[in-house]
Amino acid sequence: MSTSLEHLAAVAAAGVPGLAPVAVGPSPDDDADFRSAVVLDASGRRWRVRCPLSPEASVRLETEHLVLRSFTPAVRSRLPFLVPTAAGSVAHGDLHAFVHSHIEGAPLDIDALARMAAEPDPAHHRHVPSAEPPPTLAVQLGRLLAAIHALPTALVLDADLPGYTAELCRQRRLAELRRAADTQRVPSALLRRWERVLEDRAVWRFRPRVVHGDLQEDDLVISLGRVRGVTGWTDLHVGDPAEDFAWLLAARDARLAEGVLEAYAAACRRTSFQAPDGAPDPHLLDRARLNAELALAQWLVRGVDRGAQDLVADAEQMLATLEQDVARRPDTAPGAAVPEGVPGAPVRDGAPEDTVADRSPGGPVPAGTPEGTPSPGTPGASSGGTPQAGPAGSG
């Protein structure tokens, strides 16, 4: 089936009544699962059309469409960034393509974001009519994460999207570890390293929050030094806030994650509807680091399941690099320290116990019940793109 730019423009026209395309261009996306384009209509408005390449990718887009429709004006007012507006959908063979409003700007790679956070460009702030210095990019990201995590859990649970307690989050990671171990391709030193974190119950005492679930640099729309919008809402759920920090650990400059966490903690100290009702737990970055490293194992599992030897070889190489980083610094382990370029977790006051009732798309999930390995497209599962090497790639 064609996924050319011209075909995607026709899909957008079919999905949004009255949309008359006059131009179309490519849009960054996960090339393994989606084809995307930005369409300009006759009135000068821009639209983003996303076409799935597999049934599971189609399900993820349907979830995102549902999420965007649940972002009412009241919900959007709680967020210091723009969220796309769902505009329409159209059958695309056996799958469904979706059309959303387009947010002006472009994503940047993780190291470009780190440089922008460390050395803001004064030219980006000439348009800001304020005597106060504009917030740095790290501060923007910290406030962005705080605003997402402060959203009411009812937004997720009422839409019948998943909700997990801290224990279920731990069990899900255990399931991922077992799947990875079953491939017999993961270095034993890494398996032991991850097991230690998963067996440390102190690391898993946190209050579940609403989380984006698949946040990465490609989901941030940047313009003139500002985060204008956040996209990629396919995995919204209630779970571990550390999931939304894992992508930061791929930056070579450790100050990015440190600055974001500091800004996040400052936002949490505010009494504001845009801030969570409690400080970040002391092991948040420990779990974020574990998630970043397990993403490599998930990439391996995905390659093995699909019989894709190129993916398997890619994942094995990244895991080998991570193993070497760990060997160079034997005291470095999630919950203790970190490989080169990855920030250590600051110690903060203790966090409250979990309070969210379990719920999955199919109904309640008993607390403490181990779940099967999440498939791609479910919260906690790897999305289609190649994962960042995380700690392994930051030395």
Short mmCIF file of C-alpha atoms in Angstrom, two decimals:
data_model
loop_
_atom_site.label_atom_id
_atom_site.label_comp_id
_atom_site.label_asym_id
_atom_site.label_seq_id
_atom_site.Cartn_x
_atom_site.Cartn_y
_atom_site.Cartn_z
CA MET A 1 0.00 0.00 0.00
CA SER A 2 1.32 3.43 -0.95
CA THR A 3 2.52 5.74 1.80
CA SER A 4 3.94 8.44 -0.46
CA LEU A 5 3.57 12.07 0.58
CA GLU A 6 0.91 12.60 -2.08
CA HIS A 7 -1.04 9.61 -0.82
CA LEU A 8 -0.82 10.85 2.78
CA ALA A 9 -2.15 14.24 1.65
CA ALA A 10 -5.11 12.45 0.09
CA VAL A 11 -5.63 10.53 3.34
CA ALA A 12 -5.71 13.84 5.26
CA ALA A 13 -8.27 15.25 2.83
CA ALA A 14 -10.45 12.18 3.30
CA GLY A 15 -10.17 12.35 7.09
CA VAL A 16 -10.99 16.04 7.59
CA PRO A 17 -14.08 17.39 5.79
CA GLY A 18 -13.28 20.54 3.83
CA LEU A 19 -9.50 20.08 3.97
CA ALA A 20 -8.07 21.02 0.56
CA PRO A 21 -4.34 20.19 0.42
CA VAL A 22 -2.10 22.60 -1.47
CA ALA A 23 1.29 21.29 -0.26
CA VAL A 24 2.72 18.36 1.66
CA GLY A 25 6.06 17.62 3.28
CA PRO A 26 7.65 14.89 5.42
CA SER A 27 7.25 14.80 9.20
CA PRO A 28 9.69 13.06 11.60
CA ASP A 29 8.30 9.85 13.03
CA ASP A 30 9.12 6.29 13.99
CA ASP A 31 9.84 4.86 10.57
CA ALA A 32 9.43 1.28 11.79
CA ASP A 33 5.76 1.75 12.68
CA PHE A 34 4.40 4.90 10.99
CA ARG A 35 4.54 7.09 7.92
CA SER A 36 3.78 10.74 8.56
CA ALA A 37 3.43 13.99 6.66
CA VAL A 38 2.52 17.63 7.27
CA VAL A 39 -0.20 18.92 4.96
CA LEU A 40 -0.84 22.59 4.20
CA ASP A 41 -4.44 23.39 3.29
CA ALA A 42 -5.90 26.20 1.18
CA SER A 43 -6.65 28.31 4.28
CA GLY A 44 -3.03 28.22 5.44
CA ARG A 45 -3.54 25.70 8.26
CA ARG A 46 -1.18 22.77 8.75
CA TRP A 47 -2.21 19.24 9.64
CA ARG A 48 -0.21 16.16 10.58
CA VAL A 49 -1.33 12.82 9.18
CA ARG A 50 0.02 9.57 10.60
CA CYS A 51 -0.42 6.24 8.88
CA PRO A 52 0.35 2.99 10.76
CA LEU A 53 2.31 0.19 9.14
CA SER A 54 1.08 -2.65 11.38
CA PRO A 55 -2.04 -3.56 13.37
CA GLU A 56 -0.32 -2.84 16.69
CA ALA A 57 0.79 0.58 15.44
CA SER A 58 -2.81 1.24 14.39
CA VAL A 59 -3.98 0.41 17.91
CA ARG A 60 -1.44 2.84 19.33
CA LEU A 61 -2.74 5.62 17.07
CA GLU A 62 -6.32 4.85 18.08
CA THR A 63 -5.24 5.21 21.72
CA GLU A 64 -3.55 8.53 20.99
CA HIS A 65 -6.69 9.74 19.20
CA LEU A 66 -8.73 8.84 22.28
CA VAL A 67 -6.25 10.61 24.57
CA LEU A 68 -6.24 13.79 22.50
CA ARG A 69 -10.04 13.88 22.49
CA SER A 70 -10.00 13.60 26.30
CA PHE A 71 -7.78 16.70 26.55
CA THR A 72 -10.61 19.16 27.09
CA PRO A 73 -9.95 22.93 27.21
CA ALA A 74 -9.85 22.64 31.02
CA VAL A 75 -7.20 19.93 30.85
CA ARG A 76 -5.19 21.81 28.24
CA SER A 77 -5.15 24.88 30.49
CA ARG A 78 -3.15 22.87 33.02
CA LEU A 79 -0.31 22.29 30.58
CA PRO A 80 2.52 24.77 29.81
CA PHE A 81 2.72 23.46 26.25
CA LEU A 82 0.45 22.73 23.30
CA VAL A 83 -1.10 19.35 22.59
CA PRO A 84 -2.31 18.38 19.10
CA THR A 85 -6.05 18.42 18.48
CA ALA A 86 -7.63 15.30 17.01
CA ALA A 87 -9.19 16.26 13.67
CA GLY A 88 -10.27 13.05 11.97
CA SER A 89 -9.50 9.50 10.92
CA VAL A 90 -9.89 7.39 7.82
CA ALA A 91 -9.69 3.70 7.03
CA HIS A 92 -6.38 2.86 5.39
CA GLY A 93 -6.79 -0.68 4.16
CA ASP A 94 -7.30 -2.81 7.25
CA LEU A 95 -5.77 -0.08 9.45
CA HIS A 96 -6.73 3.48 10.36
CA ALA A 97 -4.81 6.68 9.69
CA PHE A 98 -5.35 9.76 11.85
CA VAL A 99 -5.14 13.49 11.29
CA HIS A 100 -4.21 15.99 14.01
CA SER A 101 -3.50 19.69 14.11
CA HIS A 102 0.16 20.52 13.50
CA ILE A 103 2.29 22.41 16.04
CA GLU A 104 4.94 24.65 14.49
CA GLY A 105 8.50 23.80 15.40
CA ALA A 106 10.77 20.78 15.10
CA PRO A 107 12.32 18.13 17.36
CA LEU A 108 16.02 18.24 18.24
CA ASP A 109 18.31 15.37 19.14
CA ILE A 110 19.13 14.82 22.79
CA ASP A 111 22.61 16.36 22.68
CA ALA A 112 21.34 19.45 20.86
CA LEU A 113 18.77 19.86 23.64
CA ALA A 114 21.53 19.52 26.23
CA ARG A 115 23.60 22.21 24.49
CA MET A 116 20.59 24.51 24.29
CA ALA A 117 19.94 23.99 28.00
CA ALA A 118 23.56 24.70 28.93
CA GLU A 119 24.07 27.68 26.59
CA PRO A 120 20.79 29.39 25.65
CA ASP A 121 20.89 31.46 22.48
CA PRO A 122 20.08 35.10 23.37
CA ALA A 123 18.46 35.50 19.95
CA HIS A 124 15.75 33.08 21.01
CA HIS A 125 14.55 35.45 23.71
CA ARG A 126 14.45 38.78 21.92
CA HIS A 127 10.78 38.21 21.16
CA VAL A 128 9.88 37.63 24.84
CA PRO A 129 8.31 40.86 26.24
CA SER A 130 9.28 40.31 29.88
CA ALA A 131 11.70 41.82 32.35
CA GLU A 132 12.18 38.39 33.88
CA PRO A 133 14.81 36.15 32.26
CA PRO A 134 13.10 33.38 30.32
CA PRO A 135 13.35 29.89 31.82
CA THR A 136 16.16 27.70 30.55
CA LEU A 137 15.28 24.64 28.53
CA ALA A 138 16.02 22.40 31.54
CA VAL A 139 13.56 24.41 33.63
CA GLN A 140 10.97 24.19 30.86
CA LEU A 141 11.38 20.42 30.72
CA GLY A 142 11.12 20.08 34.50
CA ARG A 143 7.91 22.10 34.56
CA LEU A 144 6.59 20.18 31.56
CA LEU A 145 7.06 16.85 33.34
CA ALA A 146 5.57 18.22 36.55
CA ALA A 147 2.48 19.40 34.67
CA ILE A 148 1.97 15.99 33.05
CA HIS A 149 2.43 14.18 36.37
CA ALA A 150 -0.02 16.57 38.06
CA LEU A 151 -2.86 15.65 35.72
CA PRO A 152 -5.76 13.95 37.51
CA THR A 153 -5.62 10.17 37.36
CA ALA A 154 -9.32 10.18 36.44
CA LEU A 155 -8.32 11.54 33.03
CA VAL A 156 -6.61 8.20 32.36
CA LEU A 157 -8.75 5.77 34.31
CA ASP A 158 -12.07 7.17 33.08
CA ALA A 159 -10.84 6.60 29.53
CA ASP A 160 -10.17 2.96 30.48
CA LEU A 161 -6.44 3.40 29.95
CA PRO A 162 -4.00 1.43 32.13
CA GLY A 163 -3.19 2.23 35.73
CA TYR A 164 -0.44 0.45 37.69
CA THR A 165 0.64 0.48 41.32
CA ALA A 166 4.33 0.69 42.20
CA GLU A 167 4.42 -3.07 42.73
CA LEU A 168 2.86 -3.76 39.35
CA CYS A 169 5.42 -1.45 37.75
CA ARG A 170 8.13 -3.57 39.37
CA GLN A 171 6.47 -6.78 38.19
CA ARG A 172 6.29 -5.47 34.62
CA ARG A 173 10.01 -4.73 34.65
CA LEU A 174 10.64 -8.22 36.04
CA ALA A 175 8.67 -9.69 33.15
CA GLU A 176 10.79 -7.70 30.70
CA LEU A 177 13.94 -8.97 32.41
CA ARG A 178 12.78 -12.58 32.15
CA ARG A 179 11.96 -12.19 28.46
CA ALA A 180 15.40 -10.73 27.85
CA ALA A 181 17.10 -13.49 29.85
CA ASP A 182 15.24 -16.14 27.84
CA THR A 183 16.97 -14.96 24.68
CA GLN A 184 20.31 -16.02 26.25
CA ARG A 185 21.88 -13.05 24.47
CA VAL A 186 22.09 -10.56 27.36
CA PRO A 187 25.40 -10.39 29.27
CA SER A 188 24.99 -12.04 32.69
CA ALA A 189 26.59 -9.02 34.39
CA LEU A 190 23.74 -6.84 33.14
CA LEU A 191 21.09 -9.33 34.21
CA ARG A 192 22.54 -9.39 37.74
CA ARG A 193 22.78 -5.59 37.75
CA TRP A 194 19.09 -5.22 36.89
CA GLU A 195 18.01 -7.95 39.29
CA ARG A 196 19.60 -6.09 42.20
CA VAL A 197 17.50 -3.02 41.52
CA LEU A 198 14.31 -5.00 41.01
CA GLU A 199 14.83 -6.85 44.30
CA ASP A 200 15.43 -3.64 46.29
CA ARG A 201 11.94 -2.78 47.53
CA ALA A 202 13.07 0.65 48.72
CA VAL A 203 13.63 1.67 45.09
CA TRP A 204 9.99 0.86 44.31
CA ARG A 205 8.30 3.01 46.94
CA PHE A 206 6.74 5.83 44.96
CA ARG A 207 3.37 7.38 44.25
CA PRO A 208 2.08 6.51 40.76
CA ARG A 209 1.32 9.46 38.53
CA VAL A 210 -0.18 10.17 35.14
CA VAL A 211 2.77 9.67 32.78
CA HIS A 212 3.29 10.25 29.08
CA GLY A 213 4.79 6.75 28.95
CA ASP A 214 6.87 7.00 25.77
CA LEU A 215 8.49 10.41 26.08
CA GLN A 216 11.61 11.04 24.02
CA GLU A 217 13.20 13.97 22.24
CA ASP A 218 11.23 13.27 19.05
CA ASP A 219 8.03 14.11 20.95
CA LEU A 220 9.14 17.66 21.82
CA VAL A 221 8.29 20.44 19.38
CA ILE A 222 10.98 23.11 19.81
CA SER A 223 10.88 26.64 18.42
CA LEU A 224 13.12 29.60 19.35
CA GLY A 225 14.43 27.84 22.43
CA ARG A 226 10.96 26.99 23.74
CA VAL A 227 9.11 23.72 24.08
CA ARG A 228 5.97 24.63 22.16
CA GLY A 229 4.29 21.26 22.15
CA VAL A 230 4.39 17.60 23.13
CA THR A 231 3.28 14.82 20.79
CA GLY A 232 3.33 11.00 20.80
CA TRP A 233 0.52 10.37 23.31
CA THR A 234 0.10 6.70 22.44
CA ASP A 235 1.09 5.31 25.85
CA LEU A 236 -0.57 7.60 28.40
CA HIS A 237 -1.20 5.72 31.65
CA VAL A 238 -0.89 5.92 35.41
CA GLY A 239 2.42 4.50 36.53
CA ASP A 240 6.01 5.27 37.40
CA PRO A 241 7.00 8.94 36.87
CA ALA A 242 10.55 7.70 36.26
CA GLU A 243 9.42 6.46 32.84
CA ASP A 244 9.26 10.06 31.63
CA PHE A 245 12.85 10.74 32.76
CA ALA A 246 14.57 7.75 31.15
CA TRP A 247 15.17 9.42 27.78
CA LEU A 248 17.19 12.21 29.46
CA LEU A 249 19.91 9.73 30.43
CA ALA A 250 20.95 9.33 26.79
CA ALA A 251 22.48 12.83 26.81
CA ARG A 252 26.26 12.99 26.97
CA ASP A 253 25.98 16.05 29.21
CA ALA A 254 24.85 14.83 32.63
CA ARG A 255 23.76 18.34 33.55
CA LEU A 256 20.63 18.03 31.41
CA ALA A 257 18.99 15.33 33.55
CA GLU A 258 20.24 16.97 36.74
CA GLY A 259 18.82 20.34 35.76
CA VAL A 260 15.49 18.87 34.68
CA LEU A 261 15.12 16.96 37.95
CA GLU A 262 16.01 20.08 39.94
CA ALA A 263 13.37 22.10 38.09
CA TYR A 264 10.88 19.26 38.50
CA ALA A 265 11.48 19.16 42.26
CA ALA A 266 11.09 22.95 42.45
CA ALA A 267 7.76 22.70 40.62
CA CYS A 268 6.63 19.99 43.02
CA ARG A 269 7.24 22.35 45.96
CA ARG A 270 4.69 24.79 44.54
CA THR A 271 1.05 24.63 45.57
CA SER A 272 -0.24 24.79 42.02
CA PHE A 273 -2.59 22.77 39.87
CA GLN A 274 0.38 22.40 37.49
CA ALA A 275 2.53 20.58 40.08
CA PRO A 276 2.30 17.11 41.65
CA ASP A 277 1.13 16.97 45.26
CA GLY A 278 4.40 15.55 46.56
CA ALA A 279 8.16 15.75 46.08
CA PRO A 280 9.91 13.31 43.72
CA ASP A 281 10.97 10.13 45.47
CA PRO A 282 14.70 9.62 46.15
CA HIS A 283 15.05 6.74 43.68
CA LEU A 284 13.35 8.33 40.67
CA LEU A 285 16.52 8.52 38.57
CA ASP A 286 17.57 5.03 39.69
CA ARG A 287 14.43 3.63 38.09
CA ALA A 288 14.80 5.94 35.09
CA ARG A 289 18.28 4.53 34.56
CA LEU A 290 16.95 0.99 34.82
CA ASN A 291 14.24 1.81 32.25
CA ALA A 292 16.82 3.29 29.88
CA GLU A 293 19.00 0.21 30.09
CA LEU A 294 16.12 -2.25 29.83
CA ALA A 295 15.07 -0.48 26.63
CA LEU A 296 18.13 -2.07 25.01
CA ALA A 297 16.98 -5.50 26.20
CA GLN A 298 13.47 -4.79 24.86
CA TRP A 299 14.98 -3.89 21.51
CA LEU A 300 16.78 -7.23 21.53
CA VAL A 301 13.59 -9.13 22.38
CA ARG A 302 11.73 -7.34 19.63
CA GLY A 303 14.39 -8.29 17.10
CA VAL A 304 14.38 -11.93 18.24
CA ASP A 305 10.57 -12.12 18.09
CA ARG A 306 10.53 -10.71 14.58
CA GLY A 307 13.49 -12.74 13.37
CA ALA A 308 15.17 -9.47 12.41
CA GLN A 309 18.86 -10.21 12.63
CA ASP A 310 19.85 -6.60 11.99
CA LEU A 311 17.87 -5.48 15.06
CA VAL A 312 19.34 -8.30 17.13
CA ALA A 313 22.89 -7.42 16.13
CA ASP A 314 22.23 -3.74 16.85
CA ALA A 315 20.87 -4.52 20.31
CA GLU A 316 23.67 -6.94 21.13
CA GLN A 317 26.25 -4.30 20.25
CA MET A 318 24.59 -1.71 22.48
CA LEU A 319 24.32 -4.18 25.35
CA ALA A 320 27.98 -5.09 24.95
CA THR A 321 28.90 -1.40 25.11
CA LEU A 322 26.84 -0.98 28.26
CA GLU A 323 28.53 -4.02 29.80
CA GLN A 324 31.91 -2.47 29.08
CA ASP A 325 30.87 0.82 30.68
CA VAL A 326 29.74 -1.02 33.78
CA ALA A 327 32.95 -3.07 33.91
CA ARG A 328 35.05 0.10 33.80
CA ARG A 329 33.19 1.36 36.84
CA PRO A 330 32.19 -1.67 38.94
CA ASP A 331 30.62 0.52 41.62
CA THR A 332 28.20 1.82 39.01
CA ALA A 333 24.78 0.22 39.18
CA PRO A 334 21.20 1.40 39.16
CA GLY A 335 20.52 2.44 42.70
CA ALA A 336 24.20 3.19 43.36
CA ALA A 337 26.00 5.14 40.66
CA VAL A 338 25.96 5.31 36.89
CA PRO A 339 28.09 4.83 33.78
CA GLU A 340 29.92 7.73 32.23
CA GLY A 341 27.78 10.68 31.24
CA VAL A 342 24.77 9.63 33.30
CA PRO A 343 23.84 11.67 36.37
CA GLY A 344 23.58 10.16 39.80
CA ALA A 345 20.26 10.31 41.57
CA PRO A 346 19.97 13.01 44.21
CA VAL A 347 18.66 11.92 47.59
CA ARG A 348 15.44 13.56 48.67
CA ASP A 349 12.83 13.04 51.34
CA GLY A 350 10.94 9.78 51.33
CA ALA A 351 7.95 9.30 49.07
CA PRO A 352 4.44 8.14 49.96
CA GLU A 353 3.22 4.67 49.23
CA ASP A 354 1.20 3.96 46.09
CA THR A 355 -2.43 5.00 46.17
CA VAL A 356 -3.74 4.32 42.67
CA ALA A 357 -6.11 1.45 42.08
CA ASP A 358 -5.00 -0.91 39.36
CA ARG A 359 -6.80 -0.80 36.08
CA SER A 360 -5.99 -2.06 32.63
CA PRO A 361 -7.89 -1.66 29.36
CA GLY A 362 -9.59 -4.96 30.06
CA GLY A 363 -10.58 -4.16 33.63
CA PRO A 364 -9.06 -4.28 37.11
CA VAL A 365 -5.74 -5.99 37.67
CA PRO A 366 -5.16 -7.44 41.16
CA ALA A 367 -2.34 -5.67 42.96
CA GLY A 368 0.90 -7.61 42.96
CA THR A 369 -0.11 -9.89 40.09
CA PRO A 370 2.79 -10.40 37.66
CA GLU A 371 1.88 -9.33 34.17
CA GLY A 372 3.08 -10.77 30.94
CA THR A 373 5.68 -8.95 28.98
CA PRO A 374 4.08 -5.82 27.52
CA SER A 375 3.85 -5.84 23.78
CA PRO A 376 5.11 -2.92 21.70
CA GLY A 377 2.63 -0.10 21.99
CA THR A 378 1.70 -0.74 25.61
CA PRO A 379 3.03 1.42 28.43
CA GLY A 380 6.49 0.31 29.39
CA ALA A 381 7.10 -1.41 26.11
CA SER A 382 9.60 -0.21 23.61
CA SER A 383 8.17 1.79 20.77
CA GLY A 384 9.14 1.02 17.23
CA GLY A 385 12.24 3.18 16.88
CA THR A 386 15.75 2.22 17.76
CA PRO A 387 16.30 2.99 21.45
CA GLN A 388 18.91 5.45 22.50
CA ALA A 389 21.93 3.70 23.87
CA GLY A 390 21.25 5.48 27.16
CA PRO A 391 24.07 4.92 29.60
CA ALA A 392 25.87 2.76 27.11
CA GLY A 393 26.10 5.52 24.59
CA SER A 394 27.10 8.32 26.88
CA GLY A 395 30.70 7.74 27.70
#
